[in-house]
Short mmCIF file of C-alpha atoms and ligand atoms in Angstrom, two decimals:
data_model
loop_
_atom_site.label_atom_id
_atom_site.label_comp_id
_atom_site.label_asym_id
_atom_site.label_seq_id
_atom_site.Cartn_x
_atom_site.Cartn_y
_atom_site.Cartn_z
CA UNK A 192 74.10 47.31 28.65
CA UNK A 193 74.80 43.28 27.62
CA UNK A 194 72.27 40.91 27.03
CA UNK A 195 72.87 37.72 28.14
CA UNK A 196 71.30 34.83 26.54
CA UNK A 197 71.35 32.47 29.54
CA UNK A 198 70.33 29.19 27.38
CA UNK A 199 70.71 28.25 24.04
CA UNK A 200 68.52 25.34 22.51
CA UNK A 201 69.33 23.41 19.55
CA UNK A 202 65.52 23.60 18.16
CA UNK A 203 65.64 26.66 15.47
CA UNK A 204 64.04 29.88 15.94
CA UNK A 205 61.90 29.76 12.36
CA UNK A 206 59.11 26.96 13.48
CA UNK A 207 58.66 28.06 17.17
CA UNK A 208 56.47 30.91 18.16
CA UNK A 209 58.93 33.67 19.55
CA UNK A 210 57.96 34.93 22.71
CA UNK A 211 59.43 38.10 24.87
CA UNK A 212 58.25 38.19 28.65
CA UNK A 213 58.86 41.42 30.88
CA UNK A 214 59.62 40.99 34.34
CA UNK A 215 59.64 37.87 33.72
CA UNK A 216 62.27 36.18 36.65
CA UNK A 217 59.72 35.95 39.22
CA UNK A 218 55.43 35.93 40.19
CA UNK A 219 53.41 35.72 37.12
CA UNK A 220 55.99 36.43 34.38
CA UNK A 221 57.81 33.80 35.48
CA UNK A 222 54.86 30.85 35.39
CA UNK A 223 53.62 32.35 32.24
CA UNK A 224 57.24 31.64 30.59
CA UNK A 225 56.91 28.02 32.09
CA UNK A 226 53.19 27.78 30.34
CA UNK A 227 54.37 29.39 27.48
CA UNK A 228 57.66 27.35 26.73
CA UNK A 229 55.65 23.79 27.84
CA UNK A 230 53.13 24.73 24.86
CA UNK A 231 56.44 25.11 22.27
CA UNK A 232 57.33 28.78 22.94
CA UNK A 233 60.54 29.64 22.24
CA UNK A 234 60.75 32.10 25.23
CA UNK A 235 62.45 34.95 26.45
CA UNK A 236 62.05 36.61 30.14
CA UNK A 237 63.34 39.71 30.51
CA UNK A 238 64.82 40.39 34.12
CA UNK A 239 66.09 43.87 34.94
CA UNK A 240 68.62 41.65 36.91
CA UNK A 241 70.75 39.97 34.47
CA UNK A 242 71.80 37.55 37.26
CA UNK A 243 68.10 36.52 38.47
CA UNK A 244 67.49 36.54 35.07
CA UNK A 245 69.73 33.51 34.27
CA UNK A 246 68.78 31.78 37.34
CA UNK A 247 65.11 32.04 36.44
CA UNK A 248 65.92 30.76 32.73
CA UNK A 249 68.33 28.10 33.84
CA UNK A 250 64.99 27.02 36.19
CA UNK A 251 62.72 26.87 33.20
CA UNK A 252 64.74 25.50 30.37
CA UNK A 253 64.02 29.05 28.21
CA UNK A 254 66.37 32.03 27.17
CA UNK A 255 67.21 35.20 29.81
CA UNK A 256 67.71 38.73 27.85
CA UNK A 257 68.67 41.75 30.10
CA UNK A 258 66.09 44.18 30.41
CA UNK A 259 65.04 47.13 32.27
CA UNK A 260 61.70 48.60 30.96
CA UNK A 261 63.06 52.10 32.76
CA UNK A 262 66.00 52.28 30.74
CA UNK A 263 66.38 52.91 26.97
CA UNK A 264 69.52 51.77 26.22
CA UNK A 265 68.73 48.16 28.09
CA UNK A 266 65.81 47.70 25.85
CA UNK A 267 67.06 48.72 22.56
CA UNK A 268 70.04 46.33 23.43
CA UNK A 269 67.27 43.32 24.44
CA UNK A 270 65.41 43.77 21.31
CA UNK A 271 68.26 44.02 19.20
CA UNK A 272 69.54 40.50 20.72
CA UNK A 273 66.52 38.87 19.79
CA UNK A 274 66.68 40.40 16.42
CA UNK A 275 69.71 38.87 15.95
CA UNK A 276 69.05 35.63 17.44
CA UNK A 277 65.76 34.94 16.21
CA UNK A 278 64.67 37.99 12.94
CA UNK A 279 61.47 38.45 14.86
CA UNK A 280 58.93 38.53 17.71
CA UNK A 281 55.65 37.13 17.58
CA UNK A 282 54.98 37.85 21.13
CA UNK A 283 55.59 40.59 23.65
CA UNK A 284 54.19 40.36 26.90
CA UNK A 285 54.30 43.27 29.09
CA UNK A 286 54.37 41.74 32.48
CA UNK A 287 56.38 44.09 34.62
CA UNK A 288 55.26 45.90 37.02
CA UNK A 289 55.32 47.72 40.44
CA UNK A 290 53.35 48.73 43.06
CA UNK A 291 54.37 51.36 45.62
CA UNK A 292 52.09 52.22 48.21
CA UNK A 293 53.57 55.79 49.44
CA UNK A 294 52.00 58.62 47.43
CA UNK A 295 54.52 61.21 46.18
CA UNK A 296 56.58 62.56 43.38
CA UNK A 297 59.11 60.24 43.61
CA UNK A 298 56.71 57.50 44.13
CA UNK A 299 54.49 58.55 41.06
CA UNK A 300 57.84 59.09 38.59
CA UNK A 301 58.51 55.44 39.31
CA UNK A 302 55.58 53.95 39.02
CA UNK A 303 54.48 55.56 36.28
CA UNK A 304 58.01 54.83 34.24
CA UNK A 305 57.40 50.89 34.53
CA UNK A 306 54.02 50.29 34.54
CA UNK A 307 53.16 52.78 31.66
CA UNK A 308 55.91 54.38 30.28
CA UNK A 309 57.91 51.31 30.12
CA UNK A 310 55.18 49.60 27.95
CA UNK A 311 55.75 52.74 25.44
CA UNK A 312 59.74 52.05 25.42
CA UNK A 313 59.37 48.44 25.09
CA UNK A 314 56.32 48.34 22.39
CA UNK A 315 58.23 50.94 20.17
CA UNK A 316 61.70 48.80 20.49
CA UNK A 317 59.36 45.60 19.57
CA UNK A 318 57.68 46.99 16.35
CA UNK A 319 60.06 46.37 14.03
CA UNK A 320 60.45 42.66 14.85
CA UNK A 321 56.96 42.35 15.17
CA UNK A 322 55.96 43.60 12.14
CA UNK A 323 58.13 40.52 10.75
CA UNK A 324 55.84 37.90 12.41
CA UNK A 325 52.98 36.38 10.57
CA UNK A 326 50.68 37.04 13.92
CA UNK A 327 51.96 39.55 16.07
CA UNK A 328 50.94 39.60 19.25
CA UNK A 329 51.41 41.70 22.73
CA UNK A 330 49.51 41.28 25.68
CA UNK A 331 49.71 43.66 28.27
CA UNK A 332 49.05 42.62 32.35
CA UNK A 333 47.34 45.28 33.24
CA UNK A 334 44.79 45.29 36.43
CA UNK A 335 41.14 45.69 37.23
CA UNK A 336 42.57 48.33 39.33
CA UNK A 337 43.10 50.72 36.06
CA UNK A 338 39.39 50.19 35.43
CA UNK A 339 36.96 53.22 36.21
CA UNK A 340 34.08 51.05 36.29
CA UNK A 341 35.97 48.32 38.81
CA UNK A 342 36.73 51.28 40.86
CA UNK A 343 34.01 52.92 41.04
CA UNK A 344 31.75 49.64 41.91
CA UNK A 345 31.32 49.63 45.38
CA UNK A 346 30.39 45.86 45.13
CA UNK A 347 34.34 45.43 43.98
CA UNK A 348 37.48 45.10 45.82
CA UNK A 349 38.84 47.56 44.00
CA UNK A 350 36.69 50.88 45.50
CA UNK A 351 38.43 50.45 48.82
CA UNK A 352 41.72 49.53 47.31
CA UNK A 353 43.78 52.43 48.62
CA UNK A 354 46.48 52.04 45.86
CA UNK A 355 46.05 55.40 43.55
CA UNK A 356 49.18 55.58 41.97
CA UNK A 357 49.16 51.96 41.08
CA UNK A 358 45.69 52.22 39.65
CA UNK A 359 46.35 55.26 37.44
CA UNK A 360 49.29 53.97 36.36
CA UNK A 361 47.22 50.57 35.01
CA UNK A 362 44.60 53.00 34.00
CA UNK A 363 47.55 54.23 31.45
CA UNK A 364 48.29 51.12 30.67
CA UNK A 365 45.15 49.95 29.15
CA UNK A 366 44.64 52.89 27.30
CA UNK A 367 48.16 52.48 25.94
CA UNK A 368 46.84 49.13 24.67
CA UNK A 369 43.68 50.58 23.35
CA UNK A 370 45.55 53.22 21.51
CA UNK A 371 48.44 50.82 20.26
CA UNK A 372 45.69 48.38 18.85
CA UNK A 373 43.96 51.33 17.00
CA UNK A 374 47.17 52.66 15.47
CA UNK A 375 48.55 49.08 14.56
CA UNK A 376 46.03 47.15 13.41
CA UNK A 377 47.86 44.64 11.59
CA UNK A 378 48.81 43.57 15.20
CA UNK A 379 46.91 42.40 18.23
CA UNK A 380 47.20 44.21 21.54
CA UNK A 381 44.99 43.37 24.43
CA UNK A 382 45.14 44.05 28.05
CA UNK A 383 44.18 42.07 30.80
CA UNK A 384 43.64 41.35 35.03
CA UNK A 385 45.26 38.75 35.90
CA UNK A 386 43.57 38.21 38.92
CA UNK A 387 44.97 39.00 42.59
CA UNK A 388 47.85 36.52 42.72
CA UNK A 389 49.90 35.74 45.93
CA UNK A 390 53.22 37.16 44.40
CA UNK A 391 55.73 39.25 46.15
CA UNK A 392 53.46 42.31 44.75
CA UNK A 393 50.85 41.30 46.92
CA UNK A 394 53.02 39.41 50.09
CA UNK A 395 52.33 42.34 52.43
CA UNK A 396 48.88 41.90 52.09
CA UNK A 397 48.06 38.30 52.16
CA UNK A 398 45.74 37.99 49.61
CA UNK A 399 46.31 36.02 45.85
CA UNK A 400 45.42 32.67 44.19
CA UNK A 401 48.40 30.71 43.10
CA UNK A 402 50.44 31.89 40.21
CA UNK A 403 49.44 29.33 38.07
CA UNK A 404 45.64 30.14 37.61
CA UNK A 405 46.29 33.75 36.77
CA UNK A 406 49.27 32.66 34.28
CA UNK A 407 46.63 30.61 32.39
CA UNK A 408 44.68 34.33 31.64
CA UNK A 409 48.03 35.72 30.36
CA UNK A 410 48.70 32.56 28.27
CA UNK A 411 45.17 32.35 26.72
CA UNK A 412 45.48 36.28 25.45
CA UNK A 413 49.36 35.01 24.34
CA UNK A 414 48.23 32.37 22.12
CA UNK A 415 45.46 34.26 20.18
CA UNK A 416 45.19 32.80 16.82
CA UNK A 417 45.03 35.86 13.67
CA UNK A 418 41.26 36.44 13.84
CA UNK A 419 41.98 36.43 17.51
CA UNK A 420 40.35 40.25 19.16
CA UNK A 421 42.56 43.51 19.74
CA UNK A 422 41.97 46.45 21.57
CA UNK A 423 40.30 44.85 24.90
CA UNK A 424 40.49 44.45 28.20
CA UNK A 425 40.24 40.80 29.71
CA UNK A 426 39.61 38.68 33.00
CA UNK A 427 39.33 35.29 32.86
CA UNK A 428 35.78 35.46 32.64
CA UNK A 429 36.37 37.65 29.13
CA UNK A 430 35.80 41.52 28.57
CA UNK A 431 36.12 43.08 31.53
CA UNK A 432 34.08 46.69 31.51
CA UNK A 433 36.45 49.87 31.29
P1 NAP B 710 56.15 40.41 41.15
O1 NAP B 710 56.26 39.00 41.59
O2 NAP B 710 56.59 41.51 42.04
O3 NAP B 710 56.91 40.52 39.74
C1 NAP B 710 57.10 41.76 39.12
C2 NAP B 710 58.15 41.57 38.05
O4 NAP B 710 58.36 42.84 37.40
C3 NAP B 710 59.51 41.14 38.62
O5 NAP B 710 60.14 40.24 37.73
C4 NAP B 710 60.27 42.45 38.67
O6 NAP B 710 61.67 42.30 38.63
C5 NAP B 710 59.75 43.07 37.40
N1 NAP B 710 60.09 44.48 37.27
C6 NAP B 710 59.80 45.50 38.12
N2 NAP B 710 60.35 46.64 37.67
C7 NAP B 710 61.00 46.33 36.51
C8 NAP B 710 61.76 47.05 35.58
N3 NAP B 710 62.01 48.36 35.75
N4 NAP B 710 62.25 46.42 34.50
C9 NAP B 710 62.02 45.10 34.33
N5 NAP B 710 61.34 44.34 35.18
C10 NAP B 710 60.83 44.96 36.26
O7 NAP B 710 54.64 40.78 40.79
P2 NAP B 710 53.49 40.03 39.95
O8 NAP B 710 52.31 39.97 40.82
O9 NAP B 710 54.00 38.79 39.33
O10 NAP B 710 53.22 41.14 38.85
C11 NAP B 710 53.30 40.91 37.45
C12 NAP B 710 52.35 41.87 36.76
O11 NAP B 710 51.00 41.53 37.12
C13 NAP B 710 52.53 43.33 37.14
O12 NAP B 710 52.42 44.15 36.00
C14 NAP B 710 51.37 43.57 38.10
O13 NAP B 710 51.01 44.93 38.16
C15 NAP B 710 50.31 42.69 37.49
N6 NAP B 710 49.20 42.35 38.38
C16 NAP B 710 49.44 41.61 39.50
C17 NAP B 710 48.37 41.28 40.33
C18 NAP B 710 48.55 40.45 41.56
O14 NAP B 710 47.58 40.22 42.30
N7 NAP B 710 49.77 39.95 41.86
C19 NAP B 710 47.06 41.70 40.02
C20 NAP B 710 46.85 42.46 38.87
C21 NAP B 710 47.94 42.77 38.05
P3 NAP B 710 62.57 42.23 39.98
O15 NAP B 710 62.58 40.80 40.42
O16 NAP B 710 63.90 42.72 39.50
O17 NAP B 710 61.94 43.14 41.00
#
């Protein structure tokens, strides 16, 4: 598969903190990038659509790469574009996601490819440009709905959140993060909730705060500084409970 670098800026790579969004043409991915890229990010979103990709990019002034989290060969070529474009990443941001609400095999292969196994593809691809950055950095939107203690709370939405692929998939997700901070720690790899967002995720049910206050929770785990934490799980209140 082709990357497509949809923008090209004249700024160099070397002095800008480089930045790799998943899913990131549309909802939270895409506000994040425009957060991101307003504080000096040199960003890339990663759109399984190459063409929404470039629109989104073209919107926001940053760079599109072609990527499908399900797909090997689409990552390795993404990663190996910004490799040659930029000799690092400094940070990954695993924003893509689904949510299906059916419950079978099909359903649960799907799921769990992008919202866990995709964050395994994309996190191996991204290692060896990351190890190249003097703070490496990946930040992983996960949800409160991956959280045994959220869901087992009856005083929180999410115990009567009928959503169980969804949730186990986030449930891998975290741990991912957990396990990827204790086997790299020379980098920093937190999860988070972003908070329930109106996005197109969550347009058949009505519900969500505007994409810019959950953005700011991604962003704030983004821009860690090196004595920054690893190996948690975040709201925007802080460490949200396993
Ligand atoms: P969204 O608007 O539906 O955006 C999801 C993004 O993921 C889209 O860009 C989508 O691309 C992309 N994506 C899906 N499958 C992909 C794949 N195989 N490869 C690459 N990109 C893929 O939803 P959102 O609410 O912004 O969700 C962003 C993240 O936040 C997700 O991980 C979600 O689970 C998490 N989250 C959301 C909420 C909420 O309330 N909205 C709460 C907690 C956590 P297409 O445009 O091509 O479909």
């Amino acid at each position: 598969m082709s990357t497509t670098p949809a923008t090209s800026t004249s700024t160099t790579s070397t002095s800008r903190t480089v930045t790799l969004i998943t899913g990131g043409n549309k909802g939270i991915g895409f506000e994040t990038a425009r957060q991101l890229s307003a504080l000096g990010h040199l960003v890339y979103i990663g759109s399984r659509d190459a063409e929404r990709g470039e629109k989104a990019a073209a919107e926001l002034g940053v760079r599109s790469v072609q990527l499908d989290v399900t797909d090997d060969a689409s990552v390795a070529a993404a990663l190996a574009s910004i490799d040659a474009a930029e000799g690092r990443l400094d940070v990954l941001v695993h924003n893509a996601g689904v949510l299906e609400t059916g419950f079978d095999t099909a359903a649960a292969l799907r799921t769990f490819d992008t919202n866990a196994v995709g964050i395994v593809r994309v996190t191996e691809a991204a290692l060896p440009l990351l190890a190249r950055s003097a703070n490496p950095n990946v930040v992983t939107v996960s949800s409160s709905m991956g959280s045994f203690w959220a869901v087992n709370n009856p005083e929180r939405a999410e115990s009567r959140a009928p959503l169980q692929l969804y949730a186990a998939s986030k449930s891998a997700a975290t741990m991912l993060t957990v396990q990827y901070a204790k086997t790299h720690p020379g980098i920093k790899f937190n999860a988070l909730e972003p908070g329930t967002t109106a996005t197109d995720m969550t347009a058949a049910f009505g519900i969500g705060r505007p994409v810019q206050d959950s953005a700011r929770v991604v962003v704030r785990l983004a821009t860690l500084g090196a004595d920054g934490p690893t190996g948690t799980l975040q709201d925007e209140n802080g460490e949200l409970a396993w």
